[in-house]
Tab-separated table of C-alpha atoms in Angstrom:
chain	number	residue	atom	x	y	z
A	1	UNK	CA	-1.090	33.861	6.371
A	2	UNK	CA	2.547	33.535	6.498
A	3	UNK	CA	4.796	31.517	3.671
A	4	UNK	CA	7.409	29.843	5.768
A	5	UNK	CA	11.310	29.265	3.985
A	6	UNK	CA	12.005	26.377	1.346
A	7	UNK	CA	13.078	23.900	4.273
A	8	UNK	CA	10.252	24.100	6.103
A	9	UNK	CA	7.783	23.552	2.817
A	10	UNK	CA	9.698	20.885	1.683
A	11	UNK	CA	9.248	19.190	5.581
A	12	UNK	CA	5.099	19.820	5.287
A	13	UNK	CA	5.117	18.319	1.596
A	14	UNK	CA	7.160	15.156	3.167
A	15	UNK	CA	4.539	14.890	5.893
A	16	UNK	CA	1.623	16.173	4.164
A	17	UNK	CA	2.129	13.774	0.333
A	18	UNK	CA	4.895	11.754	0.580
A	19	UNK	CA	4.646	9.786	3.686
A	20	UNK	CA	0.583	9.416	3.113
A	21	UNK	CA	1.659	8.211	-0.491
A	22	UNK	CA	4.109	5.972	1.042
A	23	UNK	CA	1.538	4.174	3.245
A	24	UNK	CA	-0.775	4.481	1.030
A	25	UNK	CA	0.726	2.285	-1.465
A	26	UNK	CA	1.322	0.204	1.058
A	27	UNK	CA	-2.373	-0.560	2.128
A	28	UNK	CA	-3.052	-1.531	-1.259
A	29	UNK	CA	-0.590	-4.132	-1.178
A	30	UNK	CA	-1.958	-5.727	1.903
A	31	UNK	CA	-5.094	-5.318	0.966
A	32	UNK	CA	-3.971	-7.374	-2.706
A	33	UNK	CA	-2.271	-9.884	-0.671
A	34	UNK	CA	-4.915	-10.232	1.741
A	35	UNK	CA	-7.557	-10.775	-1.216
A	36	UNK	CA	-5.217	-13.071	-2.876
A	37	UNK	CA	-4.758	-15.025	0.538
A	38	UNK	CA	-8.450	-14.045	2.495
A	39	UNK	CA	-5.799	-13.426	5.483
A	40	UNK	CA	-2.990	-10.962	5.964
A	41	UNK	CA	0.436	-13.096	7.201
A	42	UNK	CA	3.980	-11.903	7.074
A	43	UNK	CA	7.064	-14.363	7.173
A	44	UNK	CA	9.221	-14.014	9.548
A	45	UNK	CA	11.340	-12.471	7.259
A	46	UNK	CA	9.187	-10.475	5.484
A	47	UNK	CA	8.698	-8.837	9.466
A	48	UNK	CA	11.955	-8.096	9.960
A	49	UNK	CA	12.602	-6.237	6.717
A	50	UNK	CA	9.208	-4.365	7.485
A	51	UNK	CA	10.944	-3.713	10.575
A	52	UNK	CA	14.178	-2.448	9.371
A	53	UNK	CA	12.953	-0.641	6.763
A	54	UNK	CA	10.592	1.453	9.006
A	55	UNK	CA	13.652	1.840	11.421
A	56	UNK	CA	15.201	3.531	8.555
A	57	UNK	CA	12.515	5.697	7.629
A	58	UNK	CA	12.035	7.181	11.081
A	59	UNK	CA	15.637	7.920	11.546
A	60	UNK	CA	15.149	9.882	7.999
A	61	UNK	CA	12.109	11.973	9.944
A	62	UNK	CA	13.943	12.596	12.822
A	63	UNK	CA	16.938	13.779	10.782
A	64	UNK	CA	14.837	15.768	8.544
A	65	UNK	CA	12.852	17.602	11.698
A	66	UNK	CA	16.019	18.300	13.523
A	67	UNK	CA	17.611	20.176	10.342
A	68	UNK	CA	14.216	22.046	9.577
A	69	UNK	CA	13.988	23.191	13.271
A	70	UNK	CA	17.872	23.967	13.442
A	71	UNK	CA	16.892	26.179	10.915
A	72	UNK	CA	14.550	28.376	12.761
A	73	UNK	CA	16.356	28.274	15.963
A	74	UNK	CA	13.525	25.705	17.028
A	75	UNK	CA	14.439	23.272	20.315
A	76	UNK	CA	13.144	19.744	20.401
A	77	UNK	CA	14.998	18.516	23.491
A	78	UNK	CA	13.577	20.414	25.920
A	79	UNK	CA	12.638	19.290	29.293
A	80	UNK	CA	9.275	19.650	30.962
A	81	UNK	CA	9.138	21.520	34.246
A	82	UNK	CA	9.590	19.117	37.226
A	83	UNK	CA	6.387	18.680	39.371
A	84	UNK	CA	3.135	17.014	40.429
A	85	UNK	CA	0.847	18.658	37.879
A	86	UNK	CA	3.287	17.391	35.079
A	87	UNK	CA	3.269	13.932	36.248
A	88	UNK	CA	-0.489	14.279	36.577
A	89	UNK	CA	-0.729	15.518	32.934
A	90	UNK	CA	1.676	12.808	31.549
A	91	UNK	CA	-0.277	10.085	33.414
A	92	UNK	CA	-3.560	11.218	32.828
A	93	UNK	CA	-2.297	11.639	28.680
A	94	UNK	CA	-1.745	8.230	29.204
A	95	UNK	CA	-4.707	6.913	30.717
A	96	UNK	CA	-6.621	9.162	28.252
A	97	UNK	CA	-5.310	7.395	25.596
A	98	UNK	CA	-5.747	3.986	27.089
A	99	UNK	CA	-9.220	4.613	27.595
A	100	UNK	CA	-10.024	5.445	24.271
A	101	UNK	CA	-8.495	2.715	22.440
A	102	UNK	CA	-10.816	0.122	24.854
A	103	UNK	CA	-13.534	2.102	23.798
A	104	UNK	CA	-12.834	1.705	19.957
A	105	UNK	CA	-11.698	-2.130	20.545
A	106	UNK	CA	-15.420	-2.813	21.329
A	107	UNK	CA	-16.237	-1.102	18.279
A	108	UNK	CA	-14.469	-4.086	16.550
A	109	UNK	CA	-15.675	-7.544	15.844
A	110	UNK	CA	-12.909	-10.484	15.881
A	111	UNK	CA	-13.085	-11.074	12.480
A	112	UNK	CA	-12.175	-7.714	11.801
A	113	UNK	CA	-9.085	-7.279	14.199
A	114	UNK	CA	-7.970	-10.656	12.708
A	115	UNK	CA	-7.542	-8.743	9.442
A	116	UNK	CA	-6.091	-6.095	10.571
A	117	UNK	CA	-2.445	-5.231	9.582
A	118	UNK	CA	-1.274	-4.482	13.163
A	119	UNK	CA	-2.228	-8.127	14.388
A	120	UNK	CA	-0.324	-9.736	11.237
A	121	UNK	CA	2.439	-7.255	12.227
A	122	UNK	CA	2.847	-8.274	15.836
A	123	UNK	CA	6.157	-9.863	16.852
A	124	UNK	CA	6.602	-13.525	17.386
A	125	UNK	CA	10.135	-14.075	18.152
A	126	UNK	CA	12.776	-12.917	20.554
A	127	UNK	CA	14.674	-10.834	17.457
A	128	UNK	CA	11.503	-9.558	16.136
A	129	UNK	CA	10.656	-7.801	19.635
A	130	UNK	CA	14.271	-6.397	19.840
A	131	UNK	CA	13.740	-5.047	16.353
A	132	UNK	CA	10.001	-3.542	17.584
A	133	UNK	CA	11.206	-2.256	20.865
A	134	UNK	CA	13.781	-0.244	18.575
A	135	UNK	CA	10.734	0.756	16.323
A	136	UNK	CA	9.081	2.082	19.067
A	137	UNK	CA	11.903	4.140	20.374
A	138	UNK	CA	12.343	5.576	17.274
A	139	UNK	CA	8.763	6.112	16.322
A	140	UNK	CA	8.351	8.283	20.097
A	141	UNK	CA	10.646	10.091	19.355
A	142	UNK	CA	10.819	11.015	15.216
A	143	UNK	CA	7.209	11.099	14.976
A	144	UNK	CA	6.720	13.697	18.448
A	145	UNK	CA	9.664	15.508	17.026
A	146	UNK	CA	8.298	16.349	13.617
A	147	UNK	CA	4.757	16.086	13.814
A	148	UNK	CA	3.976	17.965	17.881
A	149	UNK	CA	6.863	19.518	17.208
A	150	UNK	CA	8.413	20.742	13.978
A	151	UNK	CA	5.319	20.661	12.041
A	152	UNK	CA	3.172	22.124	14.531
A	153	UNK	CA	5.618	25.158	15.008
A	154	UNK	CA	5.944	25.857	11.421
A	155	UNK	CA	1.926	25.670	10.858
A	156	UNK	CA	1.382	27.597	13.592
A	157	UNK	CA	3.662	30.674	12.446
A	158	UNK	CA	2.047	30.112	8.665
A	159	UNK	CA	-1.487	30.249	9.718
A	160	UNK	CA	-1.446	32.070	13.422
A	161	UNK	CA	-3.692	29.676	14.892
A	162	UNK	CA	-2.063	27.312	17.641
A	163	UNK	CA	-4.970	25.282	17.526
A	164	UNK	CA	-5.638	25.180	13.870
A	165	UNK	CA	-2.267	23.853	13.143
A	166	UNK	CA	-2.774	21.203	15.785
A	167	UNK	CA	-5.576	19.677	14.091
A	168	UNK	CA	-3.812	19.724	10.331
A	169	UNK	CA	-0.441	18.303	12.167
A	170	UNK	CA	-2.996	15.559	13.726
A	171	UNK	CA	-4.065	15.186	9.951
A	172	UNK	CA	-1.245	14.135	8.409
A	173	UNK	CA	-0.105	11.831	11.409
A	174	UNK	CA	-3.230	9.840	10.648
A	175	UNK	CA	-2.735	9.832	7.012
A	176	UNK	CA	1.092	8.784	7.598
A	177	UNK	CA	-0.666	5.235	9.213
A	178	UNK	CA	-3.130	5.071	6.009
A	179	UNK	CA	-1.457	1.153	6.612
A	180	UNK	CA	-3.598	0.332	9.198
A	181	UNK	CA	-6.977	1.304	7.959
A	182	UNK	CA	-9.642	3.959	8.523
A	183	UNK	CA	-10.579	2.949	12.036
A	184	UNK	CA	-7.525	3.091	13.483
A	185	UNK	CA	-6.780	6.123	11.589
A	186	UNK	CA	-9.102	7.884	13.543
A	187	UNK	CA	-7.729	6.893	16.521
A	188	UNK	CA	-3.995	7.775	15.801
A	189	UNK	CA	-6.305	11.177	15.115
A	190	UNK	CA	-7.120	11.316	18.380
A	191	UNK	CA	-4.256	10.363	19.759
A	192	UNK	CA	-2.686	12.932	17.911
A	193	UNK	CA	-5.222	15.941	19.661
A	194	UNK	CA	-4.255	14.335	23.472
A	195	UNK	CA	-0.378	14.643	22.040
A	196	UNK	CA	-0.635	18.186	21.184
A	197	UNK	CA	-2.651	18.851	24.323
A	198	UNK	CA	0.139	17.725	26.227
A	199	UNK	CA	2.600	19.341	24.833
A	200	UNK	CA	0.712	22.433	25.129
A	201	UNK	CA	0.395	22.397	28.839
A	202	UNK	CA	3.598	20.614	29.884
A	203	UNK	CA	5.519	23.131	27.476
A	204	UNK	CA	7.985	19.957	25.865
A	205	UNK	CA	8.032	17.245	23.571
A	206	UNK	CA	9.723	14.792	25.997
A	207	UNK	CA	6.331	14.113	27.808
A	208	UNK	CA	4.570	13.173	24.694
A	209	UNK	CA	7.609	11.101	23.317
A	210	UNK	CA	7.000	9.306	27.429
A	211	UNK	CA	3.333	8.646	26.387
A	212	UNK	CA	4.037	7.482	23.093
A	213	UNK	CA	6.507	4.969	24.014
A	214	UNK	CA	4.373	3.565	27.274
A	215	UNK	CA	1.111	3.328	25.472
A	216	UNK	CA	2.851	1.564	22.232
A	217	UNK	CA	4.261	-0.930	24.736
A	218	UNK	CA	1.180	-1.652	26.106
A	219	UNK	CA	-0.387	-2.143	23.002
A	220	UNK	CA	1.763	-3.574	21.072
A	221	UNK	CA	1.889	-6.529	24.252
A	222	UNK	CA	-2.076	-6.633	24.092
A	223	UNK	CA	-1.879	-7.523	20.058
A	224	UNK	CA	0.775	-10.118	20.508
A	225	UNK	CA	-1.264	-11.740	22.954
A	226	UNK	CA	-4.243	-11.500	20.633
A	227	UNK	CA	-2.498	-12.559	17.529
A	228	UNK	CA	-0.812	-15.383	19.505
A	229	UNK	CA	-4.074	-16.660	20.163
A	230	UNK	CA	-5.370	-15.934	16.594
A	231	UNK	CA	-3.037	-18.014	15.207
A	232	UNK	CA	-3.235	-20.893	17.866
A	233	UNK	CA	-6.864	-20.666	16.768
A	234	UNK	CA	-6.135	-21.280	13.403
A	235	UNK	CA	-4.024	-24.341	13.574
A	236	UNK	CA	-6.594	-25.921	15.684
A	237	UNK	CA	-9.124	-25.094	13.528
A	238	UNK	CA	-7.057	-26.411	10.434
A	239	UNK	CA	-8.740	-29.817	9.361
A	240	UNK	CA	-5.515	-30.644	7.367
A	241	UNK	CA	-3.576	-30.754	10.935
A	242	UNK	CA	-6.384	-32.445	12.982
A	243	UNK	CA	-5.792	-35.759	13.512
A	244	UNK	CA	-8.546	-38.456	13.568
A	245	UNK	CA	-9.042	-40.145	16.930
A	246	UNK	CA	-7.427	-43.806	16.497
């Protein structure tokens, strides 16, 4: 067991306390609001602030990783080595990861994905999918940065087990989306294994930051279409804006 320098402690206490604090507290607020309203809803401006503000914080991670690795002459832009069995290892990261969350939808009842954060989070307008097309840039790349990346490296050379450190950096990714509940937690836990896997064999980050955007598109389309319908279902279902044959 190694003790790594002061920057790279302070980087595993950010990722390991702070940000699982941060959506911790979070979660509990939803889950007030959602008792207080039996339904979790965000105005459209409440969206975009949740929007911004998460912008924000993921251009603080990616800052932070990029100093931390600068510090131990640690690369995050490098590129994978051009080839089939790349492309075959990016796809099939992909497909993986498709796969699984199909699996865990059917674990889910409709009641329950209507409460569910992510659906109430979905975008609704032009603006708002501007704003989460951003948020998904930025998330592919911060989060792969710090967590397959700078996190991984530095638990790695404190505990001398690749593989060990994979599973605590897959820890704290899952605890940094404490927002979105224990199921999906343990998916973003998987997720998080099939990211370091990749990175592992294709030998760069920019593969996993590929994956990471592509499947967030795709499901961040799939819940919009959802929560569309969700909340056409609602106003039809609404007896105060029925109207009475005549």
């Amino acid at each position: 067991m190694q003790i790594p320098g002061s920057p790279s402690l302070a980087f595993l206490l950010y990722l390991f306390l702070f940000l699982p604090w941060m959506a911790y507290k979070s979660r509990r607020k939803i889950r007030l609001r959602q008792n207080a309203a039996q339904e979790t809803t965000f105005s459209d401006t409440d969206l975009e602030k949740i929007w911004y503000g998460t912008i924000l914080q993921l251009a603080i991670l990616f800052i932070l990783a990029w100093q931390v690795a600068a510090g131990f002459h640690y690369s995050i832009a490098v590129l994978p080595s051009a080839g089939f069995s790349t492309i075959a290892e990016t796809l099939s990261a992909l497909a993986v990861c498709l796969l699984i969350r199909a699996l865990v939808r059917r674990t889910t009842t409709e009641t329950e994905r209507r409460s569910m954060v992510v659906f109430a989070l979905a975008p609704r307008s032009r603006r708002q999918w501007l704003l989460k097309a951003i948020v998904v840039l930025c998330a592919s790349v911060a989060e792969e940065a710090a967590y397959r990346g700078v996190c991984w490296q530095i638990l790695s050379y404190s505990t001398g087990h690749y593989q060990f450190a994979a599973l605590l950096s897959s820890v704290a990714f899952a605890l940094a989306h404490w927002i979105q509940g224990w199921k999906s937690m343990f998916f973003i836990f998987i997720f998080a294994i099939i990211m370091h896997t990749l990175v592992w064999y294709t030998q760069s980050l920019i593969t996993a930051m590929l994956v990471h955007a592509a499947y967030d598109c795709i499901a961040i389309t799939l819940i919009a279409i959802e929560a569309a319908r969700f909340r056409k279902s609602s106003r039809e279902g609404d007896p105060g804006k029925s109207q009475c044959p005549g």
